[in-house]
Coordinates of C-alpha atoms in Angstrom, one line a residue:
X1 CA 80.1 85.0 105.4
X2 CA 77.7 83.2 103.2
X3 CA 74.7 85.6 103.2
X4 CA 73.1 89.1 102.6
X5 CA 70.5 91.0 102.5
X6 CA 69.7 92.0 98.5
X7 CA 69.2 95.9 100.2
X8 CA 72.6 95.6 101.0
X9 CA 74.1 94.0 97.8
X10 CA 72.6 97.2 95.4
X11 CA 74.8 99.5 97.6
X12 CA 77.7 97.4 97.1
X13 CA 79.4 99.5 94.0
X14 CA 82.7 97.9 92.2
X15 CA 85.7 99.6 92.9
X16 CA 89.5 98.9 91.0
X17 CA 92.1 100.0 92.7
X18 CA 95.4 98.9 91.6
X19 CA 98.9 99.8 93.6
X20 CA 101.5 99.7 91.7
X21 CA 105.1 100.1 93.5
X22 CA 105.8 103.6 95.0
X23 CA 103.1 104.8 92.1
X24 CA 104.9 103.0 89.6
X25 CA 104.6 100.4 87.2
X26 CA 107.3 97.2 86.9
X27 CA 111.0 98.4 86.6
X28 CA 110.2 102.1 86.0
X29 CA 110.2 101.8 89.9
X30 CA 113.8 100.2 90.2
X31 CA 117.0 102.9 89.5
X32 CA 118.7 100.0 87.1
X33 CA 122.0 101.2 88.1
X34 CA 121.7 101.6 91.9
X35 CA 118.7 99.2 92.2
X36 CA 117.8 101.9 94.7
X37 CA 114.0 103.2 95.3
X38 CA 112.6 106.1 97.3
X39 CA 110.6 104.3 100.3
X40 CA 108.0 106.3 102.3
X41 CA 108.1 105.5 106.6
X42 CA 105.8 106.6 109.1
X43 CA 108.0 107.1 111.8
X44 CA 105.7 109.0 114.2
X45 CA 102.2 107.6 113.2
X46 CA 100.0 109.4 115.3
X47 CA 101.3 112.7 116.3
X48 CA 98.3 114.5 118.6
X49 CA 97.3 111.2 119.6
X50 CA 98.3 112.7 123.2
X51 CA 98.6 116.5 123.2
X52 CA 101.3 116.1 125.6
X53 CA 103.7 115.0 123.2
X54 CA 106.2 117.8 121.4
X55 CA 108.0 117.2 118.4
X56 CA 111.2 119.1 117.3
X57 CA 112.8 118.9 114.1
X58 CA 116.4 120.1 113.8
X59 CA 119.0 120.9 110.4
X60 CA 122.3 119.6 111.2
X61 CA 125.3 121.7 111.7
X62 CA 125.6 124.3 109.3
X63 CA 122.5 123.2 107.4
X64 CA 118.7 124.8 107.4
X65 CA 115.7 123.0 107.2
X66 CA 113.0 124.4 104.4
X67 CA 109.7 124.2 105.2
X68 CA 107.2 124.0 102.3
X69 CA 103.3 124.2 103.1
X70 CA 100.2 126.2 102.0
X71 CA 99.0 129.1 103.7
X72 CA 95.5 131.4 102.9
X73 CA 95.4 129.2 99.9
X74 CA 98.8 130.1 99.0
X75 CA 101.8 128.3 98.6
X76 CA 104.4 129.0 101.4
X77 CA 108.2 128.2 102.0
X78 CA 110.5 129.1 104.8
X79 CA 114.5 128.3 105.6
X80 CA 115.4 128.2 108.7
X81 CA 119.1 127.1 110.8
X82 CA 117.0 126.8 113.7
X83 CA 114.7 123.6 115.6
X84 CA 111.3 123.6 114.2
X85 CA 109.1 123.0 116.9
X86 CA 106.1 121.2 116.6
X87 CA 102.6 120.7 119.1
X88 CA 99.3 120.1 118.8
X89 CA 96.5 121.8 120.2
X90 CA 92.8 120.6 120.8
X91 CA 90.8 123.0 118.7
X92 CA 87.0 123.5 119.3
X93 CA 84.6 123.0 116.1
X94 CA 82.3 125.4 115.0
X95 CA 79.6 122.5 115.8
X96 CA 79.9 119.1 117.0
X97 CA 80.9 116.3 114.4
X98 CA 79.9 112.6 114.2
X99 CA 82.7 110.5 112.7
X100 CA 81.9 106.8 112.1
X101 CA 83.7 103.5 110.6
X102 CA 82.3 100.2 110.2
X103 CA 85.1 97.6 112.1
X104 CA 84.5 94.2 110.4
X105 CA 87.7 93.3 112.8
X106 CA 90.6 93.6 114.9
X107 CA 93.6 91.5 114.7
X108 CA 96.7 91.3 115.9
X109 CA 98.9 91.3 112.5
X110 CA 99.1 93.0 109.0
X111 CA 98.6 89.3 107.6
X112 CA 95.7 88.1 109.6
X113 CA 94.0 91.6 108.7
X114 CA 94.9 91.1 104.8
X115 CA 93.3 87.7 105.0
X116 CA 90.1 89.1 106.5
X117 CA 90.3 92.0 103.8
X118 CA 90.3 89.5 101.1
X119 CA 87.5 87.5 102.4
X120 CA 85.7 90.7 102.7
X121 CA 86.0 91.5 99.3
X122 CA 85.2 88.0 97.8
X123 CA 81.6 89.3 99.0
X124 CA 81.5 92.3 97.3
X125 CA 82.4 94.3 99.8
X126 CA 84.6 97.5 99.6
X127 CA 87.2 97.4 102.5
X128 CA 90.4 98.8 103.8
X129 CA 92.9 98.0 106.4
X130 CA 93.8 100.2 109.0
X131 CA 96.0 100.3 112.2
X132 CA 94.3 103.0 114.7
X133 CA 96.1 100.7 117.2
X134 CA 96.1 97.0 116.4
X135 CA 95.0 96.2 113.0
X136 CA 91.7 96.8 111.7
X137 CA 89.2 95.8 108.9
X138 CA 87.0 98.7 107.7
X139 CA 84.1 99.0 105.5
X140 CA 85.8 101.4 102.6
X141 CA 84.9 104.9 104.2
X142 CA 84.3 106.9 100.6
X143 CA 81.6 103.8 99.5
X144 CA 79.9 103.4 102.7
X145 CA 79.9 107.4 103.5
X146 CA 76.1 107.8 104.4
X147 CA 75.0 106.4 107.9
X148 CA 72.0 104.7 106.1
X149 CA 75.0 102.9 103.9
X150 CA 76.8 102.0 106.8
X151 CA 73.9 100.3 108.9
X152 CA 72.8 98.3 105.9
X153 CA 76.2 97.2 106.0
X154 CA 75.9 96.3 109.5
X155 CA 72.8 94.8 109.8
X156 CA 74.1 92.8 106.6
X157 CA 76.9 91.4 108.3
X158 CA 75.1 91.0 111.8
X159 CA 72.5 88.9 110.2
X160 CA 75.7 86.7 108.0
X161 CA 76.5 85.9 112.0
X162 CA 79.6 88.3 112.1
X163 CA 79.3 88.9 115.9
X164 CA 82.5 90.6 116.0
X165 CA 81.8 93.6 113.9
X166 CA 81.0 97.2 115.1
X167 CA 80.1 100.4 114.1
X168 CA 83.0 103.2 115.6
X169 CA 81.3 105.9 116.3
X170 CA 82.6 108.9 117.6
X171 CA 81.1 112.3 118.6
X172 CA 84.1 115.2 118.3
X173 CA 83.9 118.4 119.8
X174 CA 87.2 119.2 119.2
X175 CA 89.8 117.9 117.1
X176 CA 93.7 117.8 117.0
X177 CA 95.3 120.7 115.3
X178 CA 99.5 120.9 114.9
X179 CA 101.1 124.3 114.6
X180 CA 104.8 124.7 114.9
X181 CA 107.2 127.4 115.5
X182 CA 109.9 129.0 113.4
X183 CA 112.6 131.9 114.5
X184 CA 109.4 133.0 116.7
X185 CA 106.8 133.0 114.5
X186 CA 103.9 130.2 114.8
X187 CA 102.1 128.2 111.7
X188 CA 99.5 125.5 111.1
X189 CA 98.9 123.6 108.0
X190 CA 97.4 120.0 107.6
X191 CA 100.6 119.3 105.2
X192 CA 104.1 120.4 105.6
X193 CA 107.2 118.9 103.6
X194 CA 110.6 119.7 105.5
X195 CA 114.1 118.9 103.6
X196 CA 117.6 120.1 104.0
X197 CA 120.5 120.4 102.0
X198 CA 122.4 117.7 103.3
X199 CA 119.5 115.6 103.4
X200 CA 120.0 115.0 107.1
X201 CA 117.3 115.6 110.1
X202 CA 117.5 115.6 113.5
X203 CA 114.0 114.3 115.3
X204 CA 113.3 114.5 118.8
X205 CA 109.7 113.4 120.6
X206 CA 108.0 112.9 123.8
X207 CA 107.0 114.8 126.2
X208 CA 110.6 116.1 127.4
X209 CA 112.0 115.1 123.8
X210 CA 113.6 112.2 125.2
X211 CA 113.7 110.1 121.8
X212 CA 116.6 111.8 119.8
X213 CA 117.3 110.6 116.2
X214 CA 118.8 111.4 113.3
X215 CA 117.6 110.6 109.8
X216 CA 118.3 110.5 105.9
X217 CA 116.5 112.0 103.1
X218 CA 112.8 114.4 103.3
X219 CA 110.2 114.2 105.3
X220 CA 106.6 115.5 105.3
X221 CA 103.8 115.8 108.2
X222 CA 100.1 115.1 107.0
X223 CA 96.8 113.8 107.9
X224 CA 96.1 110.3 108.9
X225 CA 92.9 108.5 109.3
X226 CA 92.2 108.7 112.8
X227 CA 92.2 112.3 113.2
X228 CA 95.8 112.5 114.4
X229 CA 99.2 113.6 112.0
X230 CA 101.9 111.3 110.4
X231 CA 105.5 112.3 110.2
X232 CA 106.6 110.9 107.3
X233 CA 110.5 109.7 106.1
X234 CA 111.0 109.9 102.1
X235 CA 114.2 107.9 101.9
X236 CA 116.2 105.7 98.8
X237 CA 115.7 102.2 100.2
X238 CA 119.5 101.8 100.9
X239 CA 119.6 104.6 103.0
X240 CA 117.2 103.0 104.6
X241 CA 118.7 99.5 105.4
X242 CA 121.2 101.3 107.4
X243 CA 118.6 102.3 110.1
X244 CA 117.4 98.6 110.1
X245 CA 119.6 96.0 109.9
X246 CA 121.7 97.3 113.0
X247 CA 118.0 97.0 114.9
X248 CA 117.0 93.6 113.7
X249 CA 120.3 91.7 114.2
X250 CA 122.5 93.4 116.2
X251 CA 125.7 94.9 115.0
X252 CA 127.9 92.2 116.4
X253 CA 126.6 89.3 114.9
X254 CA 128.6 87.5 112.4
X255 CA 129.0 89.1 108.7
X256 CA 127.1 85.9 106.8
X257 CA 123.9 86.3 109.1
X258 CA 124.1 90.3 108.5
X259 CA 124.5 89.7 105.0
X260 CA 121.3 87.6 104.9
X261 CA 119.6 90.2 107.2
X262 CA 120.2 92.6 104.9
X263 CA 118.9 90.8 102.0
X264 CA 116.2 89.6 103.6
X265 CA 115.1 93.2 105.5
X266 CA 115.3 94.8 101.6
X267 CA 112.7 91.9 100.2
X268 CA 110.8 92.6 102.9
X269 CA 110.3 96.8 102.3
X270 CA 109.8 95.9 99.0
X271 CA 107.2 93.2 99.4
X272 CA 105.3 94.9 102.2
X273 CA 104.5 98.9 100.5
X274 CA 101.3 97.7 100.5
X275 CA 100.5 98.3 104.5
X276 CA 99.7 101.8 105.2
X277 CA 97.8 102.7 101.6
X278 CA 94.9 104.6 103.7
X279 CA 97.4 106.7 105.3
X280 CA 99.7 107.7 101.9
X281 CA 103.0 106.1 102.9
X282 CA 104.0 102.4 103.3
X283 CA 106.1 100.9 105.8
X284 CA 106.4 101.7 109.8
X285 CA 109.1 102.0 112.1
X286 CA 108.4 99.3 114.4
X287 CA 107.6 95.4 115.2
X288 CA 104.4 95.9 112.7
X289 CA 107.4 96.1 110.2
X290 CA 110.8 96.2 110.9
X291 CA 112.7 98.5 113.5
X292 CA 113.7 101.5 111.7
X293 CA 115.6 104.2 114.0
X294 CA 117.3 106.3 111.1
X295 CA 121.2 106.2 111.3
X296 CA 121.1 106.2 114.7
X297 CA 122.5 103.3 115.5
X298 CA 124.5 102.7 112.5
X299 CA 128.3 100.5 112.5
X300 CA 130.2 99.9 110.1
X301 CA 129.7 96.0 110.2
X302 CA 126.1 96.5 109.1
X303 CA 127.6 99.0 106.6
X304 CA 129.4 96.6 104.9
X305 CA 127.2 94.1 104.6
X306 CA 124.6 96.1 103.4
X307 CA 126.9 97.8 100.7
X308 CA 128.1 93.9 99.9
X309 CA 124.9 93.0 99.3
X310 CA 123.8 96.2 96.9
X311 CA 119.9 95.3 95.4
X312 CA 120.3 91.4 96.2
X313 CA 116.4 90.3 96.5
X314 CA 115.7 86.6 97.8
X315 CA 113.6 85.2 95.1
X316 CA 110.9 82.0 94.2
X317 CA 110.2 81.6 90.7
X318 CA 111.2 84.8 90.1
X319 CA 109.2 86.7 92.3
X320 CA 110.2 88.5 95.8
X321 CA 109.4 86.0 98.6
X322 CA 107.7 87.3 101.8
X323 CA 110.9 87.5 103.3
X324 CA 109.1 86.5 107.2
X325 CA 111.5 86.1 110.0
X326 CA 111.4 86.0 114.0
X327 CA 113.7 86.3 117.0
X328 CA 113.9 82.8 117.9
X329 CA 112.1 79.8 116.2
X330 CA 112.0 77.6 119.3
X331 CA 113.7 74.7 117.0
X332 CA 111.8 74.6 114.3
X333 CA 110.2 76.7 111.7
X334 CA 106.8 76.9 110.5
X335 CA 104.9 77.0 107.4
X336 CA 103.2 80.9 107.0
X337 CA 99.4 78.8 107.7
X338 CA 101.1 77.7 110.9
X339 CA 100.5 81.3 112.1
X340 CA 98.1 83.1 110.0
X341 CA 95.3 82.4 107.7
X342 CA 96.1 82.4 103.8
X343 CA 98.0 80.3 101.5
X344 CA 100.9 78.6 102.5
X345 CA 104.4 79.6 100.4
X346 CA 106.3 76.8 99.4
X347 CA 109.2 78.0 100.7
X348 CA 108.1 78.6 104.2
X349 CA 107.7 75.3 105.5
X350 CA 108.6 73.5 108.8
X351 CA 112.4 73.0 109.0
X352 CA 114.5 71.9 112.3
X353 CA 116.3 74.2 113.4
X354 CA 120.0 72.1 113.7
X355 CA 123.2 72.0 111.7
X356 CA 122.5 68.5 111.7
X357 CA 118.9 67.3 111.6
X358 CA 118.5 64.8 114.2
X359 CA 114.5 65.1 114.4
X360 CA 112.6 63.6 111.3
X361 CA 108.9 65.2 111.4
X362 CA 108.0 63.0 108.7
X363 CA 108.5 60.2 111.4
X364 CA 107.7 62.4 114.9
X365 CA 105.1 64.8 113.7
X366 CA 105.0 67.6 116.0
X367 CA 101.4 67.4 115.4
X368 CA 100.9 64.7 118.4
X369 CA 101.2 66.0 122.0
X370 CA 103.4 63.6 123.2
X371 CA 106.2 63.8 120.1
X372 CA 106.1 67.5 120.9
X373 CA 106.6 67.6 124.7
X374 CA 109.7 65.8 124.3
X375 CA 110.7 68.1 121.4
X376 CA 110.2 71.1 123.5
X377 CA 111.8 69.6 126.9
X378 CA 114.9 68.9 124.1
X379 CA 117.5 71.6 124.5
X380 CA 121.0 70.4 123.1
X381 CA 122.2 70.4 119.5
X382 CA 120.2 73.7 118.3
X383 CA 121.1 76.1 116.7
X384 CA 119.4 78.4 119.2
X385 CA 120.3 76.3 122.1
X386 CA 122.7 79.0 124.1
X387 CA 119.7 81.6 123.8
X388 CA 117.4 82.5 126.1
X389 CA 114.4 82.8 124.6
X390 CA 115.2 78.8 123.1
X391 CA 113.5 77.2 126.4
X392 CA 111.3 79.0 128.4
X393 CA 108.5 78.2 131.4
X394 CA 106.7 81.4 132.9
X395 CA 103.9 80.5 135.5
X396 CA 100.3 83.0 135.3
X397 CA 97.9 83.2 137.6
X398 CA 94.2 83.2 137.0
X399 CA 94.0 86.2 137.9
X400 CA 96.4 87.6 135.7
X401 CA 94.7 85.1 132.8
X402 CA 91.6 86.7 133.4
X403 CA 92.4 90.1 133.3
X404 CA 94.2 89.9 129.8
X405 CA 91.9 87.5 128.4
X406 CA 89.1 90.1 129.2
X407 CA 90.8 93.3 127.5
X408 CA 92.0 91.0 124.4
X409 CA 88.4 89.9 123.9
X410 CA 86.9 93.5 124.5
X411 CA 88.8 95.0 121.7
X412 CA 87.6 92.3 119.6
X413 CA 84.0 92.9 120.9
X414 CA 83.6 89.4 121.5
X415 CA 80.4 88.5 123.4
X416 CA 82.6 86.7 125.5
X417 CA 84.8 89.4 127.2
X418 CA 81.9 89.2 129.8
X419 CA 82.7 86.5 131.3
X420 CA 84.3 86.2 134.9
X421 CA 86.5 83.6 135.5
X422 CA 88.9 80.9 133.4
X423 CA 87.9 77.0 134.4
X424 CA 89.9 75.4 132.5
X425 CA 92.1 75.6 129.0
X426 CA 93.5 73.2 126.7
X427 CA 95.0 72.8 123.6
X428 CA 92.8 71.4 121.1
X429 CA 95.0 70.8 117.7
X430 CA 98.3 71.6 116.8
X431 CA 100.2 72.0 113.7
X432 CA 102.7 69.5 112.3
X433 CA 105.5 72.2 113.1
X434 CA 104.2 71.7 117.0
X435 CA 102.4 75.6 116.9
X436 CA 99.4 75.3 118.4
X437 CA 96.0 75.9 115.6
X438 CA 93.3 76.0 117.9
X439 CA 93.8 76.4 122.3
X440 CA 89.8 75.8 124.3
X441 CA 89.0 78.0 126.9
X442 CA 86.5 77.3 128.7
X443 CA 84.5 80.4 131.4
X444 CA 82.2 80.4 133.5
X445 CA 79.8 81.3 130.2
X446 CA 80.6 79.1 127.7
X447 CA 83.7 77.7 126.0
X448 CA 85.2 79.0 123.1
X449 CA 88.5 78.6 121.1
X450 CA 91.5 80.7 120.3
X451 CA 93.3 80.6 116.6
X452 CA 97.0 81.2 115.9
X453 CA 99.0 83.8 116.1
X454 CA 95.7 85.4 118.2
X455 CA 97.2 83.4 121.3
X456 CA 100.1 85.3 121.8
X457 CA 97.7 88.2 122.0
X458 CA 95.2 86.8 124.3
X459 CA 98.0 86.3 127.3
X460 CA 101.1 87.8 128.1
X461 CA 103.2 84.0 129.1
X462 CA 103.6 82.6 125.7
X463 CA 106.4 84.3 124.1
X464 CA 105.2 82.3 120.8
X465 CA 102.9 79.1 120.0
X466 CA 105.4 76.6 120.2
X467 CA 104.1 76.2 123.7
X468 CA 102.0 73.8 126.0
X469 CA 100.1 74.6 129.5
X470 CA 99.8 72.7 133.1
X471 CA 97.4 73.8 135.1
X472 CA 98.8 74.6 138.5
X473 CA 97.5 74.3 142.4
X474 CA 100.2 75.6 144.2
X475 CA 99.3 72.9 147.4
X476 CA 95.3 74.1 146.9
X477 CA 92.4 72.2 145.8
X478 CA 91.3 75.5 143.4
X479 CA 92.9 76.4 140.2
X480 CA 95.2 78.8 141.0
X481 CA 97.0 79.8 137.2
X482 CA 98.8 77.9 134.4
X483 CA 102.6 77.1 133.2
X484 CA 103.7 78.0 129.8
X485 CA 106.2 75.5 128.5
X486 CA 107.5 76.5 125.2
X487 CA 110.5 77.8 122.8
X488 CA 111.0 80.3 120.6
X489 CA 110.2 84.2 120.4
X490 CA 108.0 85.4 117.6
X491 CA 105.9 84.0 114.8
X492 CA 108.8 81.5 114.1
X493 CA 108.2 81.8 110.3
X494 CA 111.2 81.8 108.2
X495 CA 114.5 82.9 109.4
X496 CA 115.9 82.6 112.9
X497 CA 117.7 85.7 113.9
X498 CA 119.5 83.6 116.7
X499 CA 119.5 80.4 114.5
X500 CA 121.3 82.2 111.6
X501 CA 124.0 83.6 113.6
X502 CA 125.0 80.1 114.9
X503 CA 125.1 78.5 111.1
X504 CA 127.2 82.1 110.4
X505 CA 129.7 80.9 112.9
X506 CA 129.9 77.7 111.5
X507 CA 131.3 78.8 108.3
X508 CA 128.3 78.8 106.5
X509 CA 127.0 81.7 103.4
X510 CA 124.7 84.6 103.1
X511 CA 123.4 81.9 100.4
X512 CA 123.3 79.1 102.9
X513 CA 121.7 80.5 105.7
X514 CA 118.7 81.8 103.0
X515 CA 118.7 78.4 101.1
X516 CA 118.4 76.9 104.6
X517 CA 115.2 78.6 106.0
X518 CA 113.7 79.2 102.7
X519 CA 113.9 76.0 100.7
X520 CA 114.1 76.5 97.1
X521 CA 114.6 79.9 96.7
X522 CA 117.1 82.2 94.8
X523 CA 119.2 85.6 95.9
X524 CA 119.0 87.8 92.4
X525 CA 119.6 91.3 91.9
X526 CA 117.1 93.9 91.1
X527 CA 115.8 93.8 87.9
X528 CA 112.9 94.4 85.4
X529 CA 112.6 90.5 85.3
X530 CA 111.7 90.4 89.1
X531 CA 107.9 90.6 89.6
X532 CA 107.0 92.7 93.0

């Protein structure tokens, strides 16, 4: 955006907000002896989002849950051996409520949402990120809290050409209210803390409590922003490794790759407590994060690798790295610009995914359609060459195209989710790691381009951007869909899940595998030196 109106610039007030790490400041954050911290993970994010859904929290056996919350203004506590079973109920409002937010965008990642946060605030104005559903810009709700603020805003950024941007508005009759039932007695409180003595709980949800785990440490159940409830996990960051690693790489994959999983999966938490700031906690339980299931799930080879790597941190310059890493990389890794917007790391950078680098992309660019056909149409000497997701062709047809292109460009209320029909798509620039930067599309209303990692969200064929298209006729004269021909599952940033196991069997370190995918780094332990 380059300009405003100087109505809306006087509304624009200046707002610090520093976040320091779990609320504290350098190593008073860090136990130095364990090099353990207490993490806080939304593992149900938006409980009442469908009524439908129960909740039922559980001691385990011979233990009792207490339940802390406030109640007529007083302070409350109950024990209890028994399930604690939660619901919510619609509840009318005295009088009907107007609740509105300013979108400035929707994106597919946490990155590509930071990135567009930033550039937000380089204007002066106050934003926050959000994840109602995919991620979110918003104009910062407690600043622009009048509606006359919030249409200056708008008509601000409507007139700097922001087509994209919306104002949410939503007219609420009722709301979502959760109440829960102990030894036959019924409760409701926006904010309830539940513990147990052996700092164990059992946590089952869905509509027949199908999901059933088991997990470490507290928890507590509060308000989000969306008008729904979080349940919240407050657990020492070790404790939580052991409901992740087993998730991410499996639990029979060889001990050097878990090893590296695990150091890389504790950088990670610690680099990314930043996320979920307008909600009060700070990582999730899924692919927005990492996969997070409690100890269900847990095996003693992850135990041990884990335990073996105690507080290790992968480091660059002293500083935790953002510890990125994908499925399958297709071959080659790519630098973090590859993918999202934002400044590249210098230790995320294309590297070829081999034992033995046989492809020079100083010579053979990736860059240059033709280099990178015959990369991708390459399948022997990888390490990811026995997977699956290595090589990969999956035909769409327009049909298909249409209808996903369509909902992907509604919920990014582009002007162009009206159109009717694809004509035609091609890819306009790639990077020199072969993802593709920029893919045409051109409708039966205009052309217009697609960026990075906002592919992959766009259609349901590519299983990453390392990926080009043929237009298919099937014997007709009309277009009748597209082949995607491509490697690799995920963002392909950093490690290779598959790739590392591969190097693992081949004899290679924890330290090798890291030093492999992220050039120039270092594996340190937690320390006061270590900049977060």
């Amino acid at each position: 955006m380059t300009t405003m109106t100087s109505t809306f610039w006087r509304f624009s007030s200046t707002v610090l907000t520093t976040f320091s790490l779990l609320g504290l400041t350098g190593a008073a954050a860090v136990d130095s002896k364990n090099q353990d911290v207490e993490l806080r993970i939304g593992i149900v994010q938006r409980f009442g989002e469908n009524p439908k859904v129960r909740l039922e929290l559980e001691p385990t056996s011979g233990d009792r849950l207490q339940l802390k919350f406030t109640e007529n203004n007083q302070p409350k506590t109950l024990l209890t051996q028994n399930p604690v079973k939660l619901q919510t109920v619609m509840e009318p409002l005295p009088q009907v409520e107007v609740e509105e937010v300013v979108v400035l965008g929707t994106y597919r990642t946490f990155e590509t949402a930071e990135y567009s946060a930033e550039k937000w605030r380089s204007q002066g104005i106050k934003v926050e990120i959000a994840q109602p559903d995919r991620w979110q810009v918003w104009a910062k709700r407690d600043v622009y809290s009048t509606p006359l603020l919030r249409r200056l805003l708008f008509q601000g950024v409507q007139a700097a050409g922001k087509e994209m941007s919306y104002i949410n508005t939503q007219i609420l009759p009722e709301v979502p209210r959760v109440t829960w039932e102990v030894d036959g007695n019924s409760y409701s409180a926006d904010n309830l803390e539940i513990s147990s003595n052996k700092n164990l709980i059992r946590v089952k949800i869905g509509e027949n409590l199908e999901t059933n785990r088991l997990y470490p440490g507290g928890m507590t159940l509060q308000p989000n922003a969306y008008g729904t409830y979080t349940l919240v996990n407050e657990v020492p960051l070790e404790s939580y490794l052991r409901g992740v690693v087993p998730h991410e790489i499996g639990t029979n994959a060889p001990n050097a790759a878990v090893e590296a999983q695990a150091i890389l999966a504790r950088t990670y938490a610690l680099r990314n407590l930043r996320r979920f700031v307008i909600d009060n906690y700070q990582l999730c339980a899924d692919t927005h994060c990492q996969v997070y299931y409690g100890w269900s799930g847990t095996a003693p080879s992850t135990d041990r690798a884990i335990a073996a790597t105690r507080g290790m941190v992968l480091t660059y310059d002293n500083q935790l790295v953002d510890a990125l890493y994908s499925s399958t990389t297709g071959g080659v890794t790519a630098y973090f610009s590859d993918v999202w917007n934002g400044e590249d790391r210098p230790y995320l950078r294309p590297v070829v995914d081999t034992p033995n680098e046989f492809w020079d992309l100083s010579q053979k660019s990736l860059a240059d359609e033709n280099n990178f056909r015959k990369f991708i149409n390459s399948q022997e000497g990888f390490n990811e060459s026995a997977w699956n997701t290595f090589r990969w062709n999956r035909e769409t047809a327009i049909e298909d195209i249409n209808q996903l292109l369509k909902r992907f460009l509604e919920i990014k209320n582009s002007p162009y989710a009206k159109f009717n029909t694809v004509e035609a798509m091609s890819v306009v620039q790639r990077s020199r790691s072969g993802r593709i930067l920029e893919l045409a599309v051109k409708t039966d209303i205009g052309v217009f381009s697609l960026e990075k990692d906002e592919i992959r969200s766009a259609f349901a064929a590519p299983r990453s951007t390392l990926f080009y298209i043929e237009p298919l006729n099937k014997g007709t004269t009309d277009l009748w869909g597209y082949a995607f021909i491509g490697g690799g599952l995920g963002h392909g940033v950093g490690l290779s899940q598959t790739g590392a196991q591969n190097l693992a069997k081949l004899g290679w370190s924890n330290s090798q595998i890291l030093q492999f995918y992220y050039p120039g780094t270092d594996i340190k332990t937690l320390s006061s030196q270590i900049k977060f």
